[in-house]
XYZ file of C-alpha atoms in Angstrom:
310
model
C -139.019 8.052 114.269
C -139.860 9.836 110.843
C -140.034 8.208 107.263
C -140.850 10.318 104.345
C -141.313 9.074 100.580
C -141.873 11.170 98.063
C -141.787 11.790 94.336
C -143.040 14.531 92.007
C -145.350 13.295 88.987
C -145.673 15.597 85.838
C -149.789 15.825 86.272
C -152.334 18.396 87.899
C -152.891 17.751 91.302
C -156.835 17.393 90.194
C -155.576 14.265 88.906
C -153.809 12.778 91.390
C -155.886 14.519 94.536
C -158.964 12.062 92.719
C -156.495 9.228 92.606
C -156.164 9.404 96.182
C -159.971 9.595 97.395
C -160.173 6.105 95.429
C -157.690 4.551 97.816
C -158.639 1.449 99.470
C -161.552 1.469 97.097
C -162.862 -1.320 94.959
C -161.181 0.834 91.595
C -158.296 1.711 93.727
C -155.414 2.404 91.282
C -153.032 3.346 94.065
C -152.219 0.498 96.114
C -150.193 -2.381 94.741
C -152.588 -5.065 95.826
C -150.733 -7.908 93.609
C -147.395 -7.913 95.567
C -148.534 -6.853 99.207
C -151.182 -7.066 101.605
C -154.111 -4.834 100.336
C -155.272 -2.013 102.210
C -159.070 -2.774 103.505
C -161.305 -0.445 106.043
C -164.540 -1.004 107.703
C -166.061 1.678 105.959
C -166.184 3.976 103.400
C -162.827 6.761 103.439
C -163.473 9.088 105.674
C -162.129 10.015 109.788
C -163.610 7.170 111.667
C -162.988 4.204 109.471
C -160.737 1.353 110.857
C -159.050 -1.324 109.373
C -154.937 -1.302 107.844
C -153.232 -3.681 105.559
C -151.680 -6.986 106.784
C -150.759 -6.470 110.415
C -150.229 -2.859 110.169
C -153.434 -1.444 111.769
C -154.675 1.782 111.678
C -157.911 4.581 111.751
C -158.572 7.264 109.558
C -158.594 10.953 111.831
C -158.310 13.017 108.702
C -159.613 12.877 105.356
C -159.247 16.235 103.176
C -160.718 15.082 99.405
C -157.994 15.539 97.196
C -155.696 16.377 99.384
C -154.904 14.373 102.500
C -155.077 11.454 104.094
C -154.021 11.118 107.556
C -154.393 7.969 109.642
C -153.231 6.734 113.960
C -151.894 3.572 114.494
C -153.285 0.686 116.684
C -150.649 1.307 119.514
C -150.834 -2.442 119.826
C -148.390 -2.728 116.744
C -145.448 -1.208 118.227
C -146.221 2.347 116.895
C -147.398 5.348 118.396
C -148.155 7.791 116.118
C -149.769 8.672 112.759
C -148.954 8.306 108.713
C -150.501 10.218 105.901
C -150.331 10.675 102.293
C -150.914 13.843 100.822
C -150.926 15.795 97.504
C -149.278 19.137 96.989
C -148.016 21.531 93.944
C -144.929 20.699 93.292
C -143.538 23.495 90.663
C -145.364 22.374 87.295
C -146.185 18.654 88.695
C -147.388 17.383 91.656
C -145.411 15.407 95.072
C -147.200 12.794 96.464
C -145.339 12.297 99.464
C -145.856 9.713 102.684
C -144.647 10.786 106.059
C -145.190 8.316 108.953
C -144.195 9.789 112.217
C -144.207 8.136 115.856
C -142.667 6.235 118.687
C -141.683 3.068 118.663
C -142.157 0.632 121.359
C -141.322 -3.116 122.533
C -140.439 -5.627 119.626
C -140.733 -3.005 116.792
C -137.897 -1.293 118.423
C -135.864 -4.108 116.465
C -138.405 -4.885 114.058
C -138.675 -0.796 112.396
C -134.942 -0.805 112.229
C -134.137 -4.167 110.600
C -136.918 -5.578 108.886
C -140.050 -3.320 108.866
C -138.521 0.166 107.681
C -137.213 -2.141 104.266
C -140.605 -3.343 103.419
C -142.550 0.026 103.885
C -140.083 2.065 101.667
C -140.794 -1.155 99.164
C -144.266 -0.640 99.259
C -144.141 3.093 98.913
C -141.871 3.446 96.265
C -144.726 0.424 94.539
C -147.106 2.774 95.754
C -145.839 5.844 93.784
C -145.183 3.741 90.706
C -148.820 3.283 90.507
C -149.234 7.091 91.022
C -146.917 8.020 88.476
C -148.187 5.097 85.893
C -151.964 6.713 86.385
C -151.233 10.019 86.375
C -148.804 10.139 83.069
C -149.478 6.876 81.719
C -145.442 5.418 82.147
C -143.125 5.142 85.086
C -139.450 6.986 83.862
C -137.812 4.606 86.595
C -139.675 1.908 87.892
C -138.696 0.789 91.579
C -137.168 -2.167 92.356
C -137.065 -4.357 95.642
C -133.477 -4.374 97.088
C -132.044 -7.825 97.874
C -132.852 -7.326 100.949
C -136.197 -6.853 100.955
C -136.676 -9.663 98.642
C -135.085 -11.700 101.181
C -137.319 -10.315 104.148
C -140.345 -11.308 101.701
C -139.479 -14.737 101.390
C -138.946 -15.063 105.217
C -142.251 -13.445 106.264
C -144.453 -15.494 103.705
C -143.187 -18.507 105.291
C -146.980 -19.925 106.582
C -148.966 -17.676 109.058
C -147.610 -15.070 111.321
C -148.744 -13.505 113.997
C -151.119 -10.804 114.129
C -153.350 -8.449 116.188
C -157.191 -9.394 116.362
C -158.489 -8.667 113.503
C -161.299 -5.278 113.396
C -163.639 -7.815 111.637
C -163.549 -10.496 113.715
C -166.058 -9.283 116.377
C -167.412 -12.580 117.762
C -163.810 -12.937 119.544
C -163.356 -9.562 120.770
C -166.926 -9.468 121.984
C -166.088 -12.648 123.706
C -164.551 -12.445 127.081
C -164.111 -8.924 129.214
C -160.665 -10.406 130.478
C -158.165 -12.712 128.790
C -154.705 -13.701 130.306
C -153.708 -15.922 126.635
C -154.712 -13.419 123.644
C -153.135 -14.566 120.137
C -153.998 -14.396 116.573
C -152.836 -15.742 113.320
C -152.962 -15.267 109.906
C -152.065 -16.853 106.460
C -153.430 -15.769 103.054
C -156.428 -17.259 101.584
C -155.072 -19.577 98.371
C -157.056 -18.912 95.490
C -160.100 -20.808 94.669
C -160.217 -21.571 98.407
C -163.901 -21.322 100.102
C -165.049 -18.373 101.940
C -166.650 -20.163 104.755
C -165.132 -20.239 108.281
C -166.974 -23.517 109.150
C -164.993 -24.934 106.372
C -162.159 -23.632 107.915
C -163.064 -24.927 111.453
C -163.293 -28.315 109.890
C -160.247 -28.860 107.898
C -157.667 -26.861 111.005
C -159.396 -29.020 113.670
C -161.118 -31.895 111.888
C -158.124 -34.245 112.042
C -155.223 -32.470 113.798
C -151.610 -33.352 113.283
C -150.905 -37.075 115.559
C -148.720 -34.992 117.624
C -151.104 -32.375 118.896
C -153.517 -35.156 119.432
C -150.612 -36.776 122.007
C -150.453 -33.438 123.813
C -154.234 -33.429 124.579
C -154.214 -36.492 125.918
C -151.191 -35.937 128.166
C -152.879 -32.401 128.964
C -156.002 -34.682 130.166
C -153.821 -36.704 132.630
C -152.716 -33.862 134.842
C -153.729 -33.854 138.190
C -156.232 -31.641 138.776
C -157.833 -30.562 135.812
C -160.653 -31.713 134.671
C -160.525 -33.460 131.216
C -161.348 -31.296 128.059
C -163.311 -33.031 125.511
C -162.766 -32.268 121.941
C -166.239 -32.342 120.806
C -167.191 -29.626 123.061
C -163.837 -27.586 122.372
C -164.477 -27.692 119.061
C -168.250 -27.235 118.870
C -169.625 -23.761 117.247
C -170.927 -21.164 120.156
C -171.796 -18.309 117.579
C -171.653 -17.929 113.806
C -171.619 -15.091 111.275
C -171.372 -14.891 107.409
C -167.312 -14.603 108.067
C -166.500 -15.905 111.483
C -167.283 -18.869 113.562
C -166.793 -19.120 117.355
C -166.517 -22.161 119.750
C -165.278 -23.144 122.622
C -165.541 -24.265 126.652
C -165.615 -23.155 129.987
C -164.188 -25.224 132.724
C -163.680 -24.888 136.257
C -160.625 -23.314 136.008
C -160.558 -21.112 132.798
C -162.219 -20.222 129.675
C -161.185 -20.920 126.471
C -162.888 -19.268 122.739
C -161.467 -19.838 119.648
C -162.215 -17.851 116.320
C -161.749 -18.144 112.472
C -162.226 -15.107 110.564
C -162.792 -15.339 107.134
C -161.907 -12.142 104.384
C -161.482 -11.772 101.127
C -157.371 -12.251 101.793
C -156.584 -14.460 104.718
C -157.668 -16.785 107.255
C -156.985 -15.746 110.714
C -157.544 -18.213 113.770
C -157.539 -16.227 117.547
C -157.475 -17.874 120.604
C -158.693 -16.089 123.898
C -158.478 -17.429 127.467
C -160.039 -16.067 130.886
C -158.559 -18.061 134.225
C -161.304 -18.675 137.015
C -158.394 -19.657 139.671
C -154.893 -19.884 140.287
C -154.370 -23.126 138.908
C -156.114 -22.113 135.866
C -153.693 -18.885 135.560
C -150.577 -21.262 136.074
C -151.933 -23.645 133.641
C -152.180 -20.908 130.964
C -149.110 -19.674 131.284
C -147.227 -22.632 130.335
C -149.527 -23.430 127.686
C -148.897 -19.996 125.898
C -144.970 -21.403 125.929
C -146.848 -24.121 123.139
C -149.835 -22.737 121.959
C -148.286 -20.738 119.211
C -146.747 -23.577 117.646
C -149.705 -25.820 117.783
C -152.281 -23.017 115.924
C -149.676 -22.365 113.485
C -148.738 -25.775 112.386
C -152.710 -26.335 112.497
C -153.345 -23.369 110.613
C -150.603 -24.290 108.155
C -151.482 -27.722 107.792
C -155.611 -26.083 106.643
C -153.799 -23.683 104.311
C -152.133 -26.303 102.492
C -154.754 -28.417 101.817
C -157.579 -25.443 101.570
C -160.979 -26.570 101.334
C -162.693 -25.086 97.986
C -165.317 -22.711 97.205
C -168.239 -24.208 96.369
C -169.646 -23.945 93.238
């Protein structure tokens, strides 16, 4: 697979090569932060920095001031390969051009084709809008979003989705050195709303939905597994500025659950560890449900955010 976007902007590359070292920066004129997921690393730019935008994760392997930026996907999205954005002379002007090249494997075989290749040349095209509006001050022919992609927008901001663990959130993946039920979801932090995951923990599993509470009670009545009780489930194991683990262990698995806290979204990740066979059995029908449980829960939080405090 190979996607290239690229347009040619009537300014010096100097210009536009310092545009580009600001990316992902807190002055970053480049990426269209108001319409799609920003762009956010663990670090400074520069090869070794991790993070993405949204689910798309990636690490920096190249970083040539003013000239290149060249980054590897987290194989665990469905992409094998690498993206960059570059600046080159361009006769009198200057191309800024995006090339993402790789493999595609399991779901994004579908997902590249029919949803995911729309959005990307959406964002780019936003992308170079920006570029062309810094560099010369006006955009000669502003992009706009296809029908399609407007559609596909709608559909994917419906409540959280699922989503790799998060870089930040290194509570959970410090966790457990084996998991057999590994999820994570997201949905973006409403304005106004507080920055603290124990806030978080309390209004997704303070009073959960009348249904979910049925479940756990019928999940305590099976033969052979020993009752779980909610105050322990839910009771903090570890704690950082933004992220709060908790949890149990049982006789027959081990269960963490984390909330990770950023300056865009919420993201709640369960992790699970069996200790027997009837533990491994037991988690495997549970990860039929699970998903729909954390996402109503984390739904349900989202909609009635707690605030910031004052």
């Amino acid at each position: 697979m190979e996607n290239v976007q690229r347009r040619t902007i009537d300014a010096p590359a100097e210009r536009m090569g310092a545009l580009l070292d600001r990316l992902a920066g807190p002055d970053d004129p480049l990426w269209p932060v108001r319409a799609w997921p920003p762009m956010r690393f663990d670090r400074p730019l520069g090869p070794g920095a991790s993070g993405g935008h949204g689910m798309i994760r990636y690490d920096v392997v190249e970083h040539v001031p003013g000239r290149l930026l060249r980054c590897r996907f987290d194989p665990a999205i469905g992409v094998v390969g690498e993206h960059e954005l570059r600046i080159e002379p361009d006769g009198d002007g200057t191309a800024v051009v995006h090339v993402i090249r790789g493999r595609l494997t399991g779901a994004m075989r579908v997902l590249w084709p029919v949803a995911i290749r729309w959005l990307h040349e959406a964002l780019l095209q936003d992308l170079l809008d920006n570029a062309e509006r810094a560099g010369t001050g006006t955009v000669r022919r502003p992009a706009r979003w296809s029908p399609w992609v407007r559609l596909l927008r709608r559909a994917f901001s419906r409540g959280p989705r699922r989503v790799p663990l998060p870089g930040g959130a290194r509570l959970a993946a410090g966790t457990l050195d084996r998991v057999d039920l590994m999820d994570a979801w997201q949905g973006r932090r409403p304005p106004g709303a507080s920055a603290d995951p124990a806030a978080w923990r309390a209004a997704m599993f303070g009073r959960p939905p009348r249904w979910v509470g049925a479940l756990m009670r019928l999940r305590n009545h099976i033969p052979g597994l020993e009752p779980l009780d909610t105050r322990e489930v839910f009771a903090p194991l570890d704690a950082r500025a933004d992220e709060v683990l908790f949890g149990a262990d049982t006789r027959h698995f081990d269960l963490r659950i984390s909330l990770f806290v950023d300056a865009e979204s919420v993201v709640c990740s369960t992790l699970a560890r069996p200790r027997t066979r009837r533990g491994r059995a037991y988690l495997a029908v549970v990860g039929r449900i699970h998903p729909l449980v954390v996402r109503t829960m984390l739904g349900r939080a989202l909609r009635a955010a707690p605030p910031a405090l004052a």
